[in-house]
Amino acid sequence: MLESNRRHWLKQIGLSVAGIGLSNLDAISAPTDLLAKDSANNLPIRLSSNENPYGPSPLARAAMTENINISNRYNWQLSTDLIQAVSKKNNISTNNILLGAGSTEILDLVTRLSSTKKGSFLIADPSYSYWTEAAEKLGLKKITVPLTKSKQLDLDAMLKAIQSDTRLIYICNPNNPTGSIADRIELVKFINEASKKAIVLIDEAYIDYTNQESLSAIAIENKNLIIAKTFSKIYGLAGARIGYAIANSKTIEQLSELKSWASGSISVASTAAALAALNDEKFVLEALSLNKNARQFTIENLKKLNLVCIPSNTNFIYFSLNNFKKDFFEQLKNNNIIGTKIYEEQGRWTRITVGTMEEMQKFISAIQ
Ligand SMILES: Cc1ncc(COP(=O)(O)O)c(C=O)c1O
């Protein structure tokens, strides 16, 4: 690439603003070297936490490295830049956004906001429930609503389960651990009803793996709707800890009041990484395509083993161990693979993260 073109390109992707020089960019190698390092060090194959095995993207890695040099300064400017970039990406205003250290921080803040009055919260079962222990500690009673037989969210049953004291209704869409996705029209109908009674929190951690439109546009109008988003999945930045909330500006204000420094919990290096990642469309498209291929390969082979899989809209697969005659977790352990224990139906189901094709080939060999 001609130097002038490269400068233009760097400007476009926002790295010139973040101070990335051309020489640094030359030094960046593809993320595949990270994968090679894992395998050379005989590290376990991690198929347990739905991380993106291809990230961080080269641009995000460059931005992180470069911004270590200004980590003596607080993150005023870059966090403002990131809020602006996120608002542009989602076509919303900057006062509809609150940054957090991963979407975990957003989930925690929404929980705190909901628990200012005692009452209950609603969650499907199984769903992503890491945050629920904290909600219970804060005095909210947990109400669970089973999924349908085909492992879909049962929105009708969830509506019926709302109590007069329900403060928070959590929907993970697509749902973790099942990978299933709710019909958007049904979900909007549900939100219209449910948000009259309580705060509805939609966790869109995996929406980027689907073609479904985010609910962000609806959230900015509805004071009782909050969307949680993350850079941990398709952007490959789980360890950098960056997420954000999208909501009505008044709701963002309420969430911000629960923090001493709103949008202040992300490091300079991580913020720079997120800014660069937002512009690395090539990486996102590649990660999506590689995930799709490895997922298809895995599902086909699980089916050949006579194991029932729930159709996946994500970077993980939920399947039944009913027809698996050996000890699944022992097989994984013997092959240095980490999977996920699920306790639904006495552990008859499990979830596996979709890693690289090579990792999934090893996974299938391990359980054959
Ligand atoms: C559905 C869901 N929400 C939230 C999170 C938390 O992600 P993070 O805090 O890294 O954004 C995860 C992590 O796996 C998840 O699966």
Coordinates of C-alpha atoms and ligand atoms in Angstrom, one line a residue:
M1 CA 0.0 0.0 0.0
L2 CA 1.3 3.5 -0.8
E3 CA 2.3 5.4 2.2
S4 CA -0.3 8.2 1.5
N5 CA -3.0 5.6 1.1
R6 CA -2.0 3.9 4.3
R7 CA -2.2 7.2 6.2
H8 CA -5.7 7.7 4.7
W9 CA -6.7 4.2 5.7
L10 CA -5.3 4.7 9.3
K11 CA -7.3 7.9 9.6
Q12 CA -10.4 6.1 8.4
I13 CA -10.1 3.4 10.9
G14 CA -9.4 5.9 13.7
L15 CA -6.0 4.7 14.6
S16 CA -4.2 7.9 13.6
V17 CA -6.3 9.6 16.2
A18 CA -5.3 7.0 18.8
G19 CA -1.7 7.7 17.8
I20 CA -0.8 4.5 15.9
G21 CA 2.3 4.9 13.7
L22 CA 2.8 3.0 10.5
S23 CA 5.9 1.2 11.8
N24 CA 3.8 -0.3 14.7
L25 CA 1.2 -1.5 12.2
D26 CA 3.9 -3.2 10.2
A27 CA 5.0 -5.1 13.3
I28 CA 1.5 -6.6 13.9
S29 CA 1.1 -10.2 13.1
A30 CA -2.2 -12.0 12.4
P31 CA -4.0 -13.3 15.4
T32 CA -3.2 -16.8 14.2
D33 CA 0.1 -16.5 16.0
L34 CA -1.8 -16.4 19.2
L35 CA -3.5 -19.7 18.4
A36 CA -0.2 -21.2 17.5
K37 CA 1.3 -20.1 20.8
D38 CA -1.6 -21.7 22.7
S39 CA -1.1 -25.0 20.9
A40 CA 2.7 -24.9 21.2
N41 CA 2.4 -24.4 25.0
N42 CA 0.0 -27.3 25.2
L43 CA -2.6 -25.0 26.8
P44 CA -6.0 -26.5 27.2
I45 CA -8.5 -26.0 24.3
R46 CA -10.9 -23.5 25.9
L47 CA -14.4 -24.2 24.7
S48 CA -16.1 -23.1 27.9
S49 CA -16.7 -19.3 27.9
N50 CA -17.9 -18.4 24.3
E51 CA -14.8 -16.4 23.6
N52 CA -13.9 -15.4 20.1
P53 CA -10.8 -17.6 19.3
Y54 CA -9.6 -15.3 16.5
G55 CA -9.4 -12.0 18.4
P56 CA -8.3 -9.4 19.4
S57 CA -8.2 -8.2 15.8
P58 CA -4.8 -6.9 14.5
L59 CA -6.1 -3.3 14.7
A60 CA -7.3 -3.7 18.2
R61 CA -4.0 -5.2 19.3
A62 CA -2.1 -2.4 17.7
A63 CA -4.3 0.2 19.4
M64 CA -3.8 -1.5 22.8
T65 CA 0.0 -1.6 22.4
E66 CA 0.2 2.0 21.3
N67 CA -2.0 3.3 24.1
I68 CA -0.1 1.7 26.9
N69 CA 2.2 4.7 26.5
I70 CA -0.6 7.1 27.6
S71 CA -1.9 5.0 30.4
N72 CA -0.5 7.4 32.9
R73 CA -3.4 9.6 32.0
Y74 CA -7.1 9.2 32.9
N75 CA -9.4 8.1 30.2
W76 CA -11.4 11.3 29.6
Q77 CA -10.8 11.8 25.9
L78 CA -10.8 8.2 24.6
S79 CA -13.9 7.3 26.5
T80 CA -15.7 10.3 25.0
D81 CA -14.4 9.1 21.5
L82 CA -15.7 5.6 22.2
I83 CA -19.1 6.8 23.2
Q84 CA -19.2 8.9 20.0
A85 CA -18.2 5.9 17.9
V86 CA -20.7 3.6 19.6
S87 CA -23.5 6.2 19.1
K88 CA -22.6 6.4 15.4
K89 CA -22.5 2.7 15.0
N90 CA -25.9 2.3 16.7
N91 CA -27.4 5.4 15.1
I92 CA -28.4 6.9 18.5
S93 CA -27.4 9.9 20.5
T94 CA -24.4 9.9 22.9
N95 CA -26.6 10.4 25.9
N96 CA -28.3 7.0 25.3
I97 CA -25.0 5.2 26.1
L98 CA -23.2 4.2 29.2
L99 CA -19.9 2.3 29.0
G100 CA -19.0 -0.5 31.4
A101 CA -16.2 -2.9 32.2
G102 CA -17.8 -5.6 30.1
S103 CA -21.6 -6.0 29.8
T104 CA -21.2 -7.6 33.3
E105 CA -20.9 -4.1 34.8
I106 CA -24.0 -3.1 32.9
L107 CA -25.9 -6.1 34.2
D108 CA -24.7 -5.3 37.8
L109 CA -25.8 -1.7 37.5
V110 CA -29.2 -2.6 36.2
T111 CA -29.6 -5.0 39.0
R112 CA -28.6 -2.3 41.5
L113 CA -31.1 0.1 40.0
S114 CA -33.9 -2.5 40.1
S115 CA -33.1 -3.4 43.7
T116 CA -33.6 0.1 45.1
K117 CA -37.1 -1.2 45.9
K118 CA -37.4 -4.7 47.3
G119 CA -39.2 -7.2 45.1
S120 CA -38.5 -10.0 42.5
F121 CA -36.8 -10.5 39.2
L122 CA -37.7 -12.8 36.3
I123 CA -35.3 -15.0 34.3
A124 CA -35.8 -17.9 31.9
D125 CA -34.3 -21.2 32.9
P126 CA -31.8 -22.0 31.7
S127 CA -30.4 -18.6 30.8
Y128 CA -27.3 -16.5 31.5
S129 CA -27.5 -16.3 35.3
Y130 CA -24.0 -15.3 36.6
W131 CA -25.4 -11.9 37.7
T132 CA -28.4 -13.4 39.6
E133 CA -26.6 -14.2 42.8
A134 CA -25.8 -10.6 43.3
A135 CA -29.4 -9.7 42.6
E136 CA -30.5 -12.1 45.3
K137 CA -27.9 -10.7 47.7
L138 CA -29.4 -7.2 47.0
G139 CA -32.8 -8.5 48.2
L140 CA -34.5 -9.4 44.9
K141 CA -36.4 -12.8 44.8
K142 CA -35.6 -14.9 41.8
I143 CA -38.5 -16.2 39.7
T144 CA -37.5 -18.7 37.0
V145 CA -39.6 -19.6 33.9
P146 CA -38.7 -22.8 32.1
L147 CA -38.0 -22.7 28.4
T148 CA -40.4 -24.5 26.0
K149 CA -39.7 -28.1 25.1
S150 CA -37.8 -27.0 22.0
K151 CA -35.6 -24.8 24.3
Q152 CA -37.1 -21.5 23.2
L153 CA -37.9 -18.6 25.5
D154 CA -41.5 -19.0 26.7
L155 CA -42.5 -15.3 26.4
D156 CA -46.2 -15.9 27.2
A157 CA -45.3 -17.8 30.3
M158 CA -42.9 -15.1 31.3
L159 CA -45.6 -12.4 30.9
K160 CA -47.9 -14.5 33.1
A161 CA -45.1 -14.9 35.7
I162 CA -44.7 -11.2 36.3
Q163 CA -45.8 -10.3 39.9
S164 CA -46.9 -7.0 41.3
D165 CA -43.5 -6.7 43.0
T166 CA -41.4 -7.6 39.9
R167 CA -38.7 -5.0 39.4
L168 CA -36.6 -6.6 36.6
I169 CA -37.2 -9.0 33.7
Y170 CA -34.1 -10.4 32.0
I171 CA -34.1 -11.6 28.5
C172 CA -31.0 -13.0 26.8
N173 CA -31.4 -12.9 23.1
P174 CA -30.0 -15.1 21.6
N175 CA -30.2 -17.1 24.8
N176 CA -27.1 -18.5 26.5
P177 CA -26.7 -21.5 26.9
T178 CA -29.2 -22.7 24.3
G179 CA -28.2 -20.4 21.3
S180 CA -31.9 -20.1 20.4
I181 CA -33.3 -16.7 19.3
A182 CA -36.7 -15.2 19.9
D183 CA -38.8 -13.9 17.0
R184 CA -38.3 -10.2 16.9
I185 CA -41.9 -9.2 16.5
E186 CA -42.9 -11.5 19.4
L187 CA -40.2 -10.0 21.5
V188 CA -41.3 -6.4 20.8
K189 CA -44.9 -7.3 21.7
F190 CA -43.5 -8.9 24.9
I191 CA -41.5 -5.8 25.7
N192 CA -44.5 -3.5 25.2
E193 CA -46.4 -5.4 27.8
A194 CA -43.7 -6.3 30.3
S195 CA -42.1 -2.8 30.4
K196 CA -45.4 -1.4 31.7
K197 CA -44.7 -3.4 34.9
A198 CA -40.9 -3.6 35.3
I199 CA -37.5 -2.8 33.8
V200 CA -36.8 -5.1 30.9
L201 CA -33.2 -5.9 30.3
I202 CA -32.3 -7.4 26.9
D203 CA -28.9 -8.9 26.8
E204 CA -27.6 -8.8 23.2
A205 CA -24.2 -10.3 23.8
Y206 CA -24.6 -12.6 20.9
I207 CA -26.9 -10.6 18.5
D208 CA -23.9 -9.8 16.3
Y209 CA -23.8 -13.5 15.3
T210 CA -27.3 -13.2 13.8
N211 CA -29.1 -11.1 11.2
Q212 CA -31.6 -9.9 13.7
E213 CA -31.8 -6.1 14.2
S214 CA -30.9 -4.8 17.7
L215 CA -33.7 -3.4 19.9
S216 CA -31.6 -0.3 20.5
A217 CA -34.0 2.0 18.6
I218 CA -36.9 0.9 20.8
A219 CA -34.9 1.3 24.0
I220 CA -34.2 5.0 23.4
E221 CA -38.0 5.7 23.5
N222 CA -38.9 3.4 26.4
K223 CA -37.7 4.4 29.9
N224 CA -38.2 0.8 31.1
L225 CA -36.0 -0.9 28.5
I226 CA -32.3 -1.4 28.7
I227 CA -30.1 -3.1 26.1
A228 CA -26.7 -4.6 27.2
K229 CA -24.0 -4.9 24.6
T230 CA -20.5 -6.2 24.7
F231 CA -17.1 -6.2 22.9
S232 CA -16.3 -9.6 24.4
K233 CA -17.8 -11.8 21.7
I234 CA -17.7 -10.9 18.0
Y235 CA -15.0 -8.2 18.6
G236 CA -12.8 -10.7 20.4
L237 CA -12.1 -8.5 23.4
A238 CA -13.4 -10.5 26.4
G239 CA -10.2 -9.9 28.4
A240 CA -10.2 -6.2 27.7
R241 CA -13.6 -5.8 29.5
I242 CA -15.7 -3.4 27.5
G243 CA -19.4 -3.3 27.2
Y244 CA -22.2 -0.7 27.2
A245 CA -25.8 0.0 27.9
I246 CA -28.2 1.6 25.4
A247 CA -31.3 3.2 27.0
N248 CA -33.4 6.3 27.2
S249 CA -31.3 9.2 28.3
K250 CA -33.2 9.5 31.7
T251 CA -32.5 5.8 32.3
I252 CA -28.9 6.2 31.4
E253 CA -28.8 9.1 33.9
Q254 CA -30.3 6.8 36.6
L255 CA -27.7 4.1 35.9
S256 CA -24.9 6.7 35.9
E257 CA -25.9 8.0 39.3
L258 CA -25.0 4.6 40.7
K259 CA -21.4 5.1 39.7
S260 CA -18.9 7.6 41.0
W261 CA -17.5 8.0 37.5
A262 CA -19.9 7.2 34.7
S263 CA -18.2 5.4 31.8
G264 CA -15.0 5.6 33.8
S265 CA -14.2 1.9 34.4
I266 CA -12.4 1.0 31.2
S267 CA -8.7 1.4 30.8
V268 CA -7.1 3.6 28.2
A269 CA -5.7 0.6 26.3
S270 CA -9.0 -1.2 26.3
T271 CA -10.9 1.8 25.1
A272 CA -8.5 2.3 22.3
A273 CA -8.9 -1.4 21.4
A274 CA -12.7 -1.0 21.2
L275 CA -12.4 2.1 19.0
A276 CA -10.1 0.2 16.6
A277 CA -12.3 -3.0 16.7
L278 CA -15.4 -1.0 15.7
N279 CA -13.6 -0.1 12.5
D280 CA -12.2 -3.6 11.8
E281 CA -15.1 -4.8 9.7
K282 CA -12.8 -7.2 7.9
F283 CA -12.0 -9.0 11.1
V284 CA -15.7 -9.2 12.2
L285 CA -16.7 -10.6 8.8
E286 CA -13.9 -13.2 8.9
A287 CA -14.7 -14.2 12.5
L288 CA -18.4 -14.6 11.5
S289 CA -17.6 -16.7 8.5
L290 CA -15.1 -18.9 10.4
N291 CA -17.5 -19.4 13.2
K292 CA -20.3 -20.4 10.8
N293 CA -18.1 -23.1 9.2
A294 CA -16.8 -24.5 12.4
R295 CA -20.3 -24.5 13.9
Q296 CA -21.7 -26.3 10.9
F297 CA -18.9 -28.9 11.0
T298 CA -19.5 -29.5 14.7
I299 CA -23.3 -29.8 14.5
E300 CA -23.0 -32.2 11.6
N301 CA -20.7 -34.4 13.5
L302 CA -22.7 -34.2 16.8
K303 CA -25.7 -35.4 14.8
K304 CA -23.7 -38.2 13.3
L305 CA -23.1 -39.3 16.9
N306 CA -26.9 -39.3 17.3
L307 CA -26.8 -36.3 19.7
V308 CA -29.7 -33.9 19.5
C309 CA -28.6 -30.2 18.9
I310 CA -30.6 -27.0 19.3
P311 CA -30.2 -24.9 16.2
S312 CA -27.5 -22.3 17.1
N313 CA -27.6 -18.6 16.3
T314 CA -24.4 -18.0 18.2
N315 CA -20.8 -19.1 18.8
F316 CA -21.8 -22.0 20.9
I317 CA -23.9 -25.1 20.6
Y318 CA -26.4 -26.7 23.1
F319 CA -26.8 -30.4 22.8
S320 CA -28.3 -33.4 24.6
L321 CA -26.0 -36.0 26.2
N322 CA -28.9 -38.4 26.4
N323 CA -27.5 -40.7 23.7
F324 CA -23.9 -40.3 24.8
K325 CA -22.8 -43.5 26.4
K326 CA -19.4 -42.6 27.7
D327 CA -18.4 -40.0 30.4
F328 CA -18.5 -36.8 28.2
F329 CA -16.5 -34.7 30.6
E330 CA -13.9 -37.4 31.2
Q331 CA -13.4 -37.6 27.4
L332 CA -12.8 -33.9 27.3
K333 CA -10.4 -33.9 30.2
N334 CA -8.4 -36.7 28.7
N335 CA -8.0 -34.6 25.6
N336 CA -7.1 -31.4 27.4
I337 CA -10.4 -29.7 26.4
I338 CA -12.5 -27.5 28.7
G339 CA -16.3 -27.7 28.1
T340 CA -19.2 -26.4 30.2
K341 CA -21.2 -28.3 32.8
I342 CA -24.9 -27.6 32.6
Y343 CA -27.1 -28.7 35.4
E344 CA -30.4 -28.7 33.5
E345 CA -32.3 -32.0 33.6
Q346 CA -29.6 -33.5 35.8
G347 CA -26.8 -32.6 33.4
R348 CA -28.4 -34.2 30.3
W349 CA -27.5 -31.2 28.3
T350 CA -24.2 -29.4 27.7
R351 CA -22.9 -26.4 25.8
I352 CA -19.8 -26.2 23.8
T353 CA -18.2 -23.0 22.5
V354 CA -17.3 -23.0 18.8
G355 CA -13.6 -22.6 18.6
T356 CA -11.4 -22.7 15.4
M357 CA -12.0 -25.5 12.9
E358 CA -8.9 -27.3 14.2
E359 CA -10.1 -27.1 17.8
M360 CA -13.6 -28.4 16.8
Q361 CA -12.0 -31.3 14.9
K362 CA -10.0 -32.2 18.1
F363 CA -13.3 -31.9 20.1
I364 CA -15.1 -34.3 17.8
S365 CA -12.3 -36.8 17.8
A366 CA -12.2 -36.6 21.6
I367 CA -15.8 -37.6 21.9
Q368 CA -16.0 -40.2 19.1
Ligands
LIG1 C1 -25.3 -13.6 27.7 C2 -24.1 -13.0 28.3 N1 -24.2 -11.8 28.8 C3 -23.1 -11.2 29.4 C4 -21.9 -11.8 29.4 C5 -20.8 -11.1 30.1 O1 -19.9 -10.7 29.1 P1 -18.9 -9.5 29.3 O2 -18.9 -9.0 30.7 O3 -17.6 -10.0 29.0 O4 -19.4 -8.4 28.4 C6 -21.7 -13.1 28.9 C7 -20.5 -13.8 28.9 O5 -20.3 -14.9 28.5 C8 -22.9 -13.7 28.3 O6 -22.8 -14.9 27.8

